Short mmCIF file of C-alpha atoms in Angstrom, two decimals:
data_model
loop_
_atom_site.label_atom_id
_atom_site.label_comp_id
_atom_site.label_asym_id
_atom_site.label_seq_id
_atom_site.Cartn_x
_atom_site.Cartn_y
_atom_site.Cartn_z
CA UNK A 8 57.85 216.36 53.48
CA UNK A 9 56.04 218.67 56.19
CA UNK A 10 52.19 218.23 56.10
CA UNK A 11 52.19 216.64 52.54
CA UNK A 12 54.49 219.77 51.51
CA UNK A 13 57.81 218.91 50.42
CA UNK A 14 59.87 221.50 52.53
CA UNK A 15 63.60 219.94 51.63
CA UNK A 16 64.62 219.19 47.45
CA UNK A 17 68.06 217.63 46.98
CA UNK A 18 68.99 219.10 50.29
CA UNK A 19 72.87 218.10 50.69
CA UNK A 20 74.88 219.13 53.70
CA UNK A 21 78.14 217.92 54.89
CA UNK A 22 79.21 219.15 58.30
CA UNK A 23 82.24 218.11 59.80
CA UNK A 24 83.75 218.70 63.55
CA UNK A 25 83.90 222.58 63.89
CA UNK A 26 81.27 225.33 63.53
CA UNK A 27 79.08 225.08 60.68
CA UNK A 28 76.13 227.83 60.31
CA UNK A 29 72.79 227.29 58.62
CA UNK A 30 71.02 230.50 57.12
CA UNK A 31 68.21 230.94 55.59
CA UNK A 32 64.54 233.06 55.25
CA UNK A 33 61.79 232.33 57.59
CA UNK A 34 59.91 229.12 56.43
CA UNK A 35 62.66 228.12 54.68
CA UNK A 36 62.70 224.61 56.20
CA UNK A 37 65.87 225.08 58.32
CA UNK A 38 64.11 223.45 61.11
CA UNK A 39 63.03 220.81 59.24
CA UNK A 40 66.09 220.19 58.09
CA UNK A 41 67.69 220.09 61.22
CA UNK A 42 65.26 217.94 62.67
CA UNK A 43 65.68 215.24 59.89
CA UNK A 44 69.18 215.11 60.70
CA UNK A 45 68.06 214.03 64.08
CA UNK A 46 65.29 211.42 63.02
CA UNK A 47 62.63 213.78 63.96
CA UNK A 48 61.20 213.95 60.55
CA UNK A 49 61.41 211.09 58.39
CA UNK A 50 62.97 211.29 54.96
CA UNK A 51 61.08 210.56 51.93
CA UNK A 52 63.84 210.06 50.05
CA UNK A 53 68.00 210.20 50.79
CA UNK A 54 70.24 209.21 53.69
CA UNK A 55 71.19 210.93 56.53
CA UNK A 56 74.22 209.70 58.49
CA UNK A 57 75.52 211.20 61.63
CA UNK A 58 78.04 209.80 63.99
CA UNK A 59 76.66 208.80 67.18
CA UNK A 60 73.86 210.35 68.74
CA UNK A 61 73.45 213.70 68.25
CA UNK A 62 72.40 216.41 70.81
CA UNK A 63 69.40 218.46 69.45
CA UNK A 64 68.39 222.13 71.06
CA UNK A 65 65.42 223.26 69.03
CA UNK A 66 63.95 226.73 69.49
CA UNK A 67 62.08 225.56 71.77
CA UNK A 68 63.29 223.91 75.18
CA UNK A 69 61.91 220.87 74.84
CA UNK A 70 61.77 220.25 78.97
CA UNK A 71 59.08 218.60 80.56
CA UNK A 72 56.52 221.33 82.85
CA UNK A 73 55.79 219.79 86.27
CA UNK A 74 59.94 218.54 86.19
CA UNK A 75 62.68 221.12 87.65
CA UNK A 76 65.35 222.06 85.75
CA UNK A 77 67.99 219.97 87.49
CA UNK A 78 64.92 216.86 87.13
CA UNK A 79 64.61 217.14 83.31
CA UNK A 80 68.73 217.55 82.80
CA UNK A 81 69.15 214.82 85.12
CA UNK A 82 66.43 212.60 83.20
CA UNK A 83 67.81 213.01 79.78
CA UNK A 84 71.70 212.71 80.51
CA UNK A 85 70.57 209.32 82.26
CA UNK A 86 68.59 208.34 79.29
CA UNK A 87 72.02 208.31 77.30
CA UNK A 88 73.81 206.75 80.00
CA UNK A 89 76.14 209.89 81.30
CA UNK A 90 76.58 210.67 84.57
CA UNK A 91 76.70 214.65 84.55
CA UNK A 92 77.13 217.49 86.61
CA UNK A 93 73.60 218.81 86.58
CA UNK A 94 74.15 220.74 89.75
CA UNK A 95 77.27 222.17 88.54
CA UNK A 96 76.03 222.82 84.48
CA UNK A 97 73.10 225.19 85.53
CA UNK A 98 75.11 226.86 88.01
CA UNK A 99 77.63 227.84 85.56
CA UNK A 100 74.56 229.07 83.21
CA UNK A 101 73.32 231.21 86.51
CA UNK A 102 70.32 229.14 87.40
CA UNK A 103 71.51 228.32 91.01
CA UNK A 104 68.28 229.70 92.69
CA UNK A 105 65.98 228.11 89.88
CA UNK A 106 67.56 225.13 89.24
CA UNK A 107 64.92 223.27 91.29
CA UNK A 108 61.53 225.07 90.40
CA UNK A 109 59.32 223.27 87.79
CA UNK A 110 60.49 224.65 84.62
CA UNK A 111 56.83 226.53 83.92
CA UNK A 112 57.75 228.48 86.66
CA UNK A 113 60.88 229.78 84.73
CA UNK A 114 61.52 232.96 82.60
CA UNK A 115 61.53 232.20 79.28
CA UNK A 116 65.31 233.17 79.33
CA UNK A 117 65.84 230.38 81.95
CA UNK A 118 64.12 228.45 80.44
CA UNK A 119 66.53 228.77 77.50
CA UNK A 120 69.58 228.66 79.41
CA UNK A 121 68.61 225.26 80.90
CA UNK A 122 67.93 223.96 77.47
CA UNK A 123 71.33 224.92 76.58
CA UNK A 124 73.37 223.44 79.72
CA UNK A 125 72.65 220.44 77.94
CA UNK A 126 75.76 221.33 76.18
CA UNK A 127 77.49 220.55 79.00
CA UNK A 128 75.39 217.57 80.30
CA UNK A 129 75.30 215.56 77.52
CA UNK A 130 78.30 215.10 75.37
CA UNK A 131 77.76 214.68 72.02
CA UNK A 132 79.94 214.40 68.78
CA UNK A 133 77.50 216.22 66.77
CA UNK A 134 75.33 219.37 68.40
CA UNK A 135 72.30 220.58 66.43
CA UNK A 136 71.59 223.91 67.75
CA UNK A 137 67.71 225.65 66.51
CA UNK A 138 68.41 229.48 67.22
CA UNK A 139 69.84 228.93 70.54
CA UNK A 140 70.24 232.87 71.20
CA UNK A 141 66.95 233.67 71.07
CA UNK A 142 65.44 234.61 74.63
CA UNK A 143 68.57 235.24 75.42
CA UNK A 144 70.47 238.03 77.71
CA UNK A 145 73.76 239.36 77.17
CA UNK A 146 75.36 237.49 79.76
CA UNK A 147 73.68 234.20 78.49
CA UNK A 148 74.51 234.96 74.94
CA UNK A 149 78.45 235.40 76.37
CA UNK A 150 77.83 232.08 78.21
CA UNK A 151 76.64 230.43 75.30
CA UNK A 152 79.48 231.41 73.02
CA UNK A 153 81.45 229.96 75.52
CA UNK A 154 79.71 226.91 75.46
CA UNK A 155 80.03 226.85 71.98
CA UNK A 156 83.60 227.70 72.19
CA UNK A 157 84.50 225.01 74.64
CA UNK A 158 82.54 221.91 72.28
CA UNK A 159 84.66 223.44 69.41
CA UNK A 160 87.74 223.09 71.28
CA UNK A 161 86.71 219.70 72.13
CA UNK A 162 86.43 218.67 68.65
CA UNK A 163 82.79 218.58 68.40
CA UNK A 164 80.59 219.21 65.13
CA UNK A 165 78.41 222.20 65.95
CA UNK A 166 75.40 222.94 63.03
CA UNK A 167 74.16 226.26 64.22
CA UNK A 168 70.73 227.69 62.82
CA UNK A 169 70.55 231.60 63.40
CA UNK A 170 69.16 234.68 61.46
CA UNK A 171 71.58 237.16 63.51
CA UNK A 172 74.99 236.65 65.29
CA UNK A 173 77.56 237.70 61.96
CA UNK A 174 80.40 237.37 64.60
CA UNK A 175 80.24 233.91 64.22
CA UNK A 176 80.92 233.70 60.34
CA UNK A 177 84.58 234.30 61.56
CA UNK A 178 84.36 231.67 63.39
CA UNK A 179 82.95 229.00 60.96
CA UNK A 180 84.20 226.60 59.56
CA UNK A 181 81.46 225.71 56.97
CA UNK A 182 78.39 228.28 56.34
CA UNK A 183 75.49 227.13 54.36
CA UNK A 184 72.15 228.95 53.06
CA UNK A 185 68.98 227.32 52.53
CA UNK A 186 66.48 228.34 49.68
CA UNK A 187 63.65 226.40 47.80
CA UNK A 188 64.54 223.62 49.71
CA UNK A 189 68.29 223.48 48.37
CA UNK A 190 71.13 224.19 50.54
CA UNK A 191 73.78 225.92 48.74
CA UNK A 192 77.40 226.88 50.67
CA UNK A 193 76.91 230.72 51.36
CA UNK B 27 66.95 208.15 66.09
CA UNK B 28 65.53 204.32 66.93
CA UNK B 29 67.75 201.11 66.03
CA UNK B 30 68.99 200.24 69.73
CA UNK B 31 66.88 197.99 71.57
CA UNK B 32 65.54 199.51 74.71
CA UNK B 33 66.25 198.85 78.12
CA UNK B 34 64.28 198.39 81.11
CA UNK B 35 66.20 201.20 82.70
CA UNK B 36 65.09 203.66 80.21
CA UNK B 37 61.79 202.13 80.47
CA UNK B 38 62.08 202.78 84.41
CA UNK B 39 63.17 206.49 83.51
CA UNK B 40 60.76 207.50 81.39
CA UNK B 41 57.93 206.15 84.33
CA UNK B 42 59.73 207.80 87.04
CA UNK B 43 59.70 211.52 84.84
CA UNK B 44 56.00 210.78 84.26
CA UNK B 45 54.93 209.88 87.90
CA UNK B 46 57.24 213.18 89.03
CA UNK B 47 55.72 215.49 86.87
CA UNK B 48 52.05 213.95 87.78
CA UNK B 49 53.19 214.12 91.46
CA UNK B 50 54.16 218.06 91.19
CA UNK B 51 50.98 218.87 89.09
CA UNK B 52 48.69 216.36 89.63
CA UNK B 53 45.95 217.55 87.62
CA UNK B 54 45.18 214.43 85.48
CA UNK B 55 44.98 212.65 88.27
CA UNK B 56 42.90 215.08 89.81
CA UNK B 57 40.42 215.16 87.39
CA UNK B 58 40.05 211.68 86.98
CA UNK B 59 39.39 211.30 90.69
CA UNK B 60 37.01 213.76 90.68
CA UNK B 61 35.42 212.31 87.27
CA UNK B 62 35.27 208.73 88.88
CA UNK B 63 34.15 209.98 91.81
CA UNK B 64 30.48 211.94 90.72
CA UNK B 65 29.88 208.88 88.50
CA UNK B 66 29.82 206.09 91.28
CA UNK B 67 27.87 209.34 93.18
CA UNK B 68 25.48 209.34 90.52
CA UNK B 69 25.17 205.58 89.81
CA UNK B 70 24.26 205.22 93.15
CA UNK B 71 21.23 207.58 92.83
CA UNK B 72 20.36 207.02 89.35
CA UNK B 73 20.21 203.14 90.21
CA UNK B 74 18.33 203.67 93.11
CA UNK B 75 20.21 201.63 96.73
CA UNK B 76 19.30 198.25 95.07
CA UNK B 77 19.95 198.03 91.41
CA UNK B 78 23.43 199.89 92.07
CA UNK B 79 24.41 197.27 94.97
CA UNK B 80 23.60 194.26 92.32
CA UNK B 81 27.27 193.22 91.26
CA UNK B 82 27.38 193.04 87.47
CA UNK B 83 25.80 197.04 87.35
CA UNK B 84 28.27 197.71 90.34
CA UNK B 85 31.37 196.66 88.20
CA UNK B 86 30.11 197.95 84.66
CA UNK B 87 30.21 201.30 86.25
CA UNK B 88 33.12 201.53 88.29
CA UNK B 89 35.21 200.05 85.07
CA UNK B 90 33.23 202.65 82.54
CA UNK B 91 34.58 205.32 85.28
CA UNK B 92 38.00 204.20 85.28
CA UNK B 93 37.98 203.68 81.38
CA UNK B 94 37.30 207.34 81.12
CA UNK B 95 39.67 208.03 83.86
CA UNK B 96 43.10 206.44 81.86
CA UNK B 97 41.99 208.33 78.86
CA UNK B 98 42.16 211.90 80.79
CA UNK B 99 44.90 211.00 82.69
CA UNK B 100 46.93 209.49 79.40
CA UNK B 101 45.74 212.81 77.14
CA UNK B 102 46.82 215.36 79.90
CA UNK B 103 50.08 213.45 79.93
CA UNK B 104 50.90 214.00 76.25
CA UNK B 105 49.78 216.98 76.79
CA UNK B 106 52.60 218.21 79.07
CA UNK B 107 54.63 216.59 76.37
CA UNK B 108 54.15 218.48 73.69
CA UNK B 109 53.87 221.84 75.24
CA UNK B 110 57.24 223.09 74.56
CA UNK B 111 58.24 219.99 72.45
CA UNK B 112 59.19 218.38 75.27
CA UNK B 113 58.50 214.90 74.17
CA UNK B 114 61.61 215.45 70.97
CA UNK B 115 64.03 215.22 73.43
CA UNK B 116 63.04 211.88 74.22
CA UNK B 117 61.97 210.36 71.32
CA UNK B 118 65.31 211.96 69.59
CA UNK B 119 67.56 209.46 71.53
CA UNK B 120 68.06 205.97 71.08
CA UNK B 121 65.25 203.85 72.24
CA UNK B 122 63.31 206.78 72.95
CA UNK B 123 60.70 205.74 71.16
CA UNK B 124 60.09 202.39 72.78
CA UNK B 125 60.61 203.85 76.04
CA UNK B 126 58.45 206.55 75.80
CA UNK B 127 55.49 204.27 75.31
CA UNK B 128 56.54 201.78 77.39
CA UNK B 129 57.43 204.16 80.28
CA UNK B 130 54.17 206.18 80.15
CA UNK B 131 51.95 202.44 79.57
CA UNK B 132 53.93 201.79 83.45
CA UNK B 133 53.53 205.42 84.70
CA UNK B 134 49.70 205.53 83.69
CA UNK B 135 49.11 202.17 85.30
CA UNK B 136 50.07 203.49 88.87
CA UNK B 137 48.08 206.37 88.31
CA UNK B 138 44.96 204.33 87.31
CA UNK B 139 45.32 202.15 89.86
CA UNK B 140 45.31 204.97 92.33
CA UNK B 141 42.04 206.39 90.54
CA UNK B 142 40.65 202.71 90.78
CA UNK B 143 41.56 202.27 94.44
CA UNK B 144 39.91 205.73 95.51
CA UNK B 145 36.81 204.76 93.18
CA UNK B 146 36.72 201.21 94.18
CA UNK B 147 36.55 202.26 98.72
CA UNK B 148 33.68 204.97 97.58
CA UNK B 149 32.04 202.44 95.91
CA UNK B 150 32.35 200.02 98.39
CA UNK B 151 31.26 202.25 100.72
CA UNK B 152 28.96 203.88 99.12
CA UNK B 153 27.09 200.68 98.24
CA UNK B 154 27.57 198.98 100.80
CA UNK B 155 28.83 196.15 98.51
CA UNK B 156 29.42 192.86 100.12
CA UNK B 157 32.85 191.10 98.31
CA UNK B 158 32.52 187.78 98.58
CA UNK B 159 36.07 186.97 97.26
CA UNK B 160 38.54 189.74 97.76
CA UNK B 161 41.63 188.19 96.57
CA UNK B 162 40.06 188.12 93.42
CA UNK B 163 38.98 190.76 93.05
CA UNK B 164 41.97 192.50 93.80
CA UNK B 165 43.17 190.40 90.73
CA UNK B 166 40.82 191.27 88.61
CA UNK B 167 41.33 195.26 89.67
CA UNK B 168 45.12 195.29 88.81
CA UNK B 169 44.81 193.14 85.68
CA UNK B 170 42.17 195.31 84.84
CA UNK B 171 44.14 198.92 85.27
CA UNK B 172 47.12 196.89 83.36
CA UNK B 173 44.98 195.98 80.50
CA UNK B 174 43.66 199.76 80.04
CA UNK B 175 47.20 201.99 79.15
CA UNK B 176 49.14 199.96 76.13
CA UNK B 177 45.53 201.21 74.05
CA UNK B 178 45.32 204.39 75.22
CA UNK B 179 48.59 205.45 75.37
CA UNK B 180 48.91 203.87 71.55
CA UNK B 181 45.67 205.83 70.97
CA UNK B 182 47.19 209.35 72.22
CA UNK B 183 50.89 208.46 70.06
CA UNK B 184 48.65 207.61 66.69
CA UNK B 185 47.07 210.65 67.12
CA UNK B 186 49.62 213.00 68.75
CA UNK B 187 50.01 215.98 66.54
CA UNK B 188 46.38 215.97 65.26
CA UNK B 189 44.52 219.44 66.45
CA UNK B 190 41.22 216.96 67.20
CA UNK B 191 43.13 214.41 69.39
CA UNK B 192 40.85 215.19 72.16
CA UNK B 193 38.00 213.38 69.85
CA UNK B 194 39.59 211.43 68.48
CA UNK B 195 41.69 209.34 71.48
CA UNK B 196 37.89 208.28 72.63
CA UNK B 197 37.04 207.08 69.21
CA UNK B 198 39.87 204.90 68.02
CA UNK B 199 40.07 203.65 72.03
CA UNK B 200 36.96 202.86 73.28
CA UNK B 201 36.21 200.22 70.58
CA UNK B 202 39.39 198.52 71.23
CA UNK B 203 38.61 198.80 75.04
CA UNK B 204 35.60 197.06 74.58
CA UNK B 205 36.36 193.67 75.10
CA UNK B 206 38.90 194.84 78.26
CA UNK B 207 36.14 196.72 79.59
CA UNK B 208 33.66 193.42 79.16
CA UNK B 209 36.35 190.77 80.89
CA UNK B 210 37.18 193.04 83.80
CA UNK B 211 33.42 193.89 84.20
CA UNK B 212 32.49 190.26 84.46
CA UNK B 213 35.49 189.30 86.59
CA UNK B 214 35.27 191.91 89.32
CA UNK B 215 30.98 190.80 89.15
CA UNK B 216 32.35 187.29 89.42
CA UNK B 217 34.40 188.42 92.34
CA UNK B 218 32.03 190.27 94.08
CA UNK B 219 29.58 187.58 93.64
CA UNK B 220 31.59 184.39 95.09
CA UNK B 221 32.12 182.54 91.34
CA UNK B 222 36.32 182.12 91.58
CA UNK B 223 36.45 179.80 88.74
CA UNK B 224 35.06 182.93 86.53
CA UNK B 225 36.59 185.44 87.92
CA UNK B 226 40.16 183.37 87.23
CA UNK B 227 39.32 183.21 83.59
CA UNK B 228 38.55 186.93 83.10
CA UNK B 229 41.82 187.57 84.98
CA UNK B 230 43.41 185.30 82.13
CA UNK B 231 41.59 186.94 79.50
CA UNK B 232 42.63 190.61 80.64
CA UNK B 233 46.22 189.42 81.19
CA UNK B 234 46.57 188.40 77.87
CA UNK B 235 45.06 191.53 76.40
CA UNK B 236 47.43 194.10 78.58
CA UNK B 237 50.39 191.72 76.87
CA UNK B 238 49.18 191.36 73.07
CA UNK B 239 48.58 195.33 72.92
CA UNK B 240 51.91 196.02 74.85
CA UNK B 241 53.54 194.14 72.44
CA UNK B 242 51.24 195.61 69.62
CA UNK B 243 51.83 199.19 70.63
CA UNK B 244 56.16 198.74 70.99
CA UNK B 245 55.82 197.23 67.47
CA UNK B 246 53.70 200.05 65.93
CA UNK B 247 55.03 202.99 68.02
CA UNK B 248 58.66 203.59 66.61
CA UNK B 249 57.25 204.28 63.31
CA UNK B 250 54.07 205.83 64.56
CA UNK B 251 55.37 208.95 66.53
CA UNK B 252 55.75 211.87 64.39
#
């Protein structure tokens, strides 16, 4: 439920380690769905049951304003007890000269491409990923597959929301379309 | 994503992201300064020289000032949070929850008490107040700024993704605040006046209400944050 509206109906989705894609028409509730996986919506009814914490990039970056870059990675991969390369993450995602200006004073591409050196910052079994190319440039979207790549390789269970990117169905492992509130395998 | 119990040093976290991002844009802070600030100005003049120096109208306004003071510093905070959904990240990991409140209850005290130190030497100043027992009311000052954030920061969290938060914070606050507001008004008078025994017993009374809504608001908060 979503502002009294039930946005999710018998929604089932089993996603195991590999790349799983989510599809589905604007408003459909992917983001809901997503974010009920992660506890950010509460269920009215069902289960959800995910193995340890999972690492959620929504659409947007969800980074504090007034923190750098490097501050907010820092801050969050201490929250969950890892010591992480911060330094080292956002270099590799090309944010060397903006790694330590308050993250309002980013591009809304940087912006991005912090969000998504959390990949590499904060290991996570299960990755929950909300449109992660949008904003993007072609050298972050090469980057990201990377990223996305290297968490596959690692055994990780990636559930990827995007409209565009068909490349990746050859990738996937599991693809899934969501409609009426009823995920059906696509 | 609660269950785990949190831990002081997420608690310590959360305060230390809050007082950095105050520190870089310290607007809050700013503009509770400057809010506290004109009101003692005013007092002063609307009183007139004596009715502002007596010590119970002295207090009633600097604590009314700093009242109003945690509840724009606590709103712009949550602000920040939610512009770009910041505040999911946190409250998506373990604990988050708990330590979110707790860490921003901590975070918002410093800043208070920075508002209520600046407010407190221009009122002292200002009036010309004579403190007959400073100890005190240093006591009563810090108890007081403690007492203020576990309500408003529960006030912001019940009311977090409501469009007319703004209105409402002051509403479902102030009421609570009341009785805060009344103890730390009559302590710091008591204080400033020379009667320890009283001022002692408001200290009690506002220590006990900063604990029994810290507790209240961990209890309510992991299943009030949407």
């Amino acid at each position: 439920m979503l502002d009294d509206r039930p946005v999710l109906r018998g929604a089932t989705l089993e996603a195991g380690p590999g790349l799983s894609l989510l599809r589905g028409e604007n408003g459909s509730g992917k983001t809901t769905l997503l974010r009920a996986l992660v506890g950010l919506v509460d269920l009215t009814r069902g289960r959800r049951s995910v193995t340890g914490t999972p690492l959620y990039i929504g659409h947007r970056p969800m980074l504090l304003r007034g923190l750098t870059a490097r501050e907010n990675l820092t801050f969050l991969a201490s929250f969950r007890g890892v010591r992480a390369d911060v330094v080292a993450a956002l270099r590799r995602w090309g944010l060397e000269d903006a790694m330590d200006r308050p993250v309002d004073r980013l591009s809304a591409g940087q912006r991005r491409r912090a969000a998504l050196a959390r990949l590499e910052t904060e290991p996570a079994a299960v990755v929950l990923l909300d449109e992660p190319f949008a904003d993007l440039d072609v050298d972050a979207i090469i980057l990201l597959r990377a990223a996305v790549n290297g968490a596959l390789a690692r055994r990780q269970a990636v559930l990827m929301v995007t409209h565009l990117h068909h490349e990746l169905d050859a990738d996937a492992a599991a693809r899934f379309h969501l409609k009426d509130g009823i995920v059906t395998p696509a | 994503m609660s269950g785990e119990p949190v831990t002081l040093g997420k608690i310590v976290l959360v305060a230390l992201r809050e007082l950095f991002a105050e520190r870089r844009h310290p607007d809050g802070l700013a503009a509770a300064l400057t809010f506290t600030g004109m009101l003692v100005l005013l007092e002063s003049l609307a009183f007139g020289p004596g009715r502002a120096r007596e010590p119970a109208t002295a207090s009633a306004v600097f604590w009314i000032a700093v009242v109003f003071a945690a509840s724009l510093v606590t709103m712009r905070s949550f602000d920040r949070e939610l512009e770009d959904d910041a505040i999911d990240a946190v409250i998506a990991l373990p604990g988050g929850r708990e330590a979110l409140y707790a860490g921003k209850v901590l975070a918002i005290a410093v800043v208070v008490a920075v508002v209520a130190i600046a407010a407190g030497a221009l009122s002292i100043l200002l009036l010309d107040l004579g403190i007959a027992l400073p100890g005190h009311l240093v006591l009563v000052g810090a108890l007081g700024v403690v007492a203020l954030p576990p309500v408003v920061v529960l006030a912001n969290v019940l009311t977090l993704r409501v469009r007319a938060r703004v209105a409402l914070v002051p509403i479902l606050a102030f009421p609570i605040l009341v009785p805060q507001l009344l103890a730390a008004t009559q302590g710091a008078a008591a204080a400033l006046s020379g009667d320890a025994a009283a001022a002692l017993g408001w200290s009690g009374l506002l220590a006990a209400f900063a604990l029994v809504y810290a507790v209240l608001g961990l209890t309510i908060v992991p299943a009030a944050i949407e």
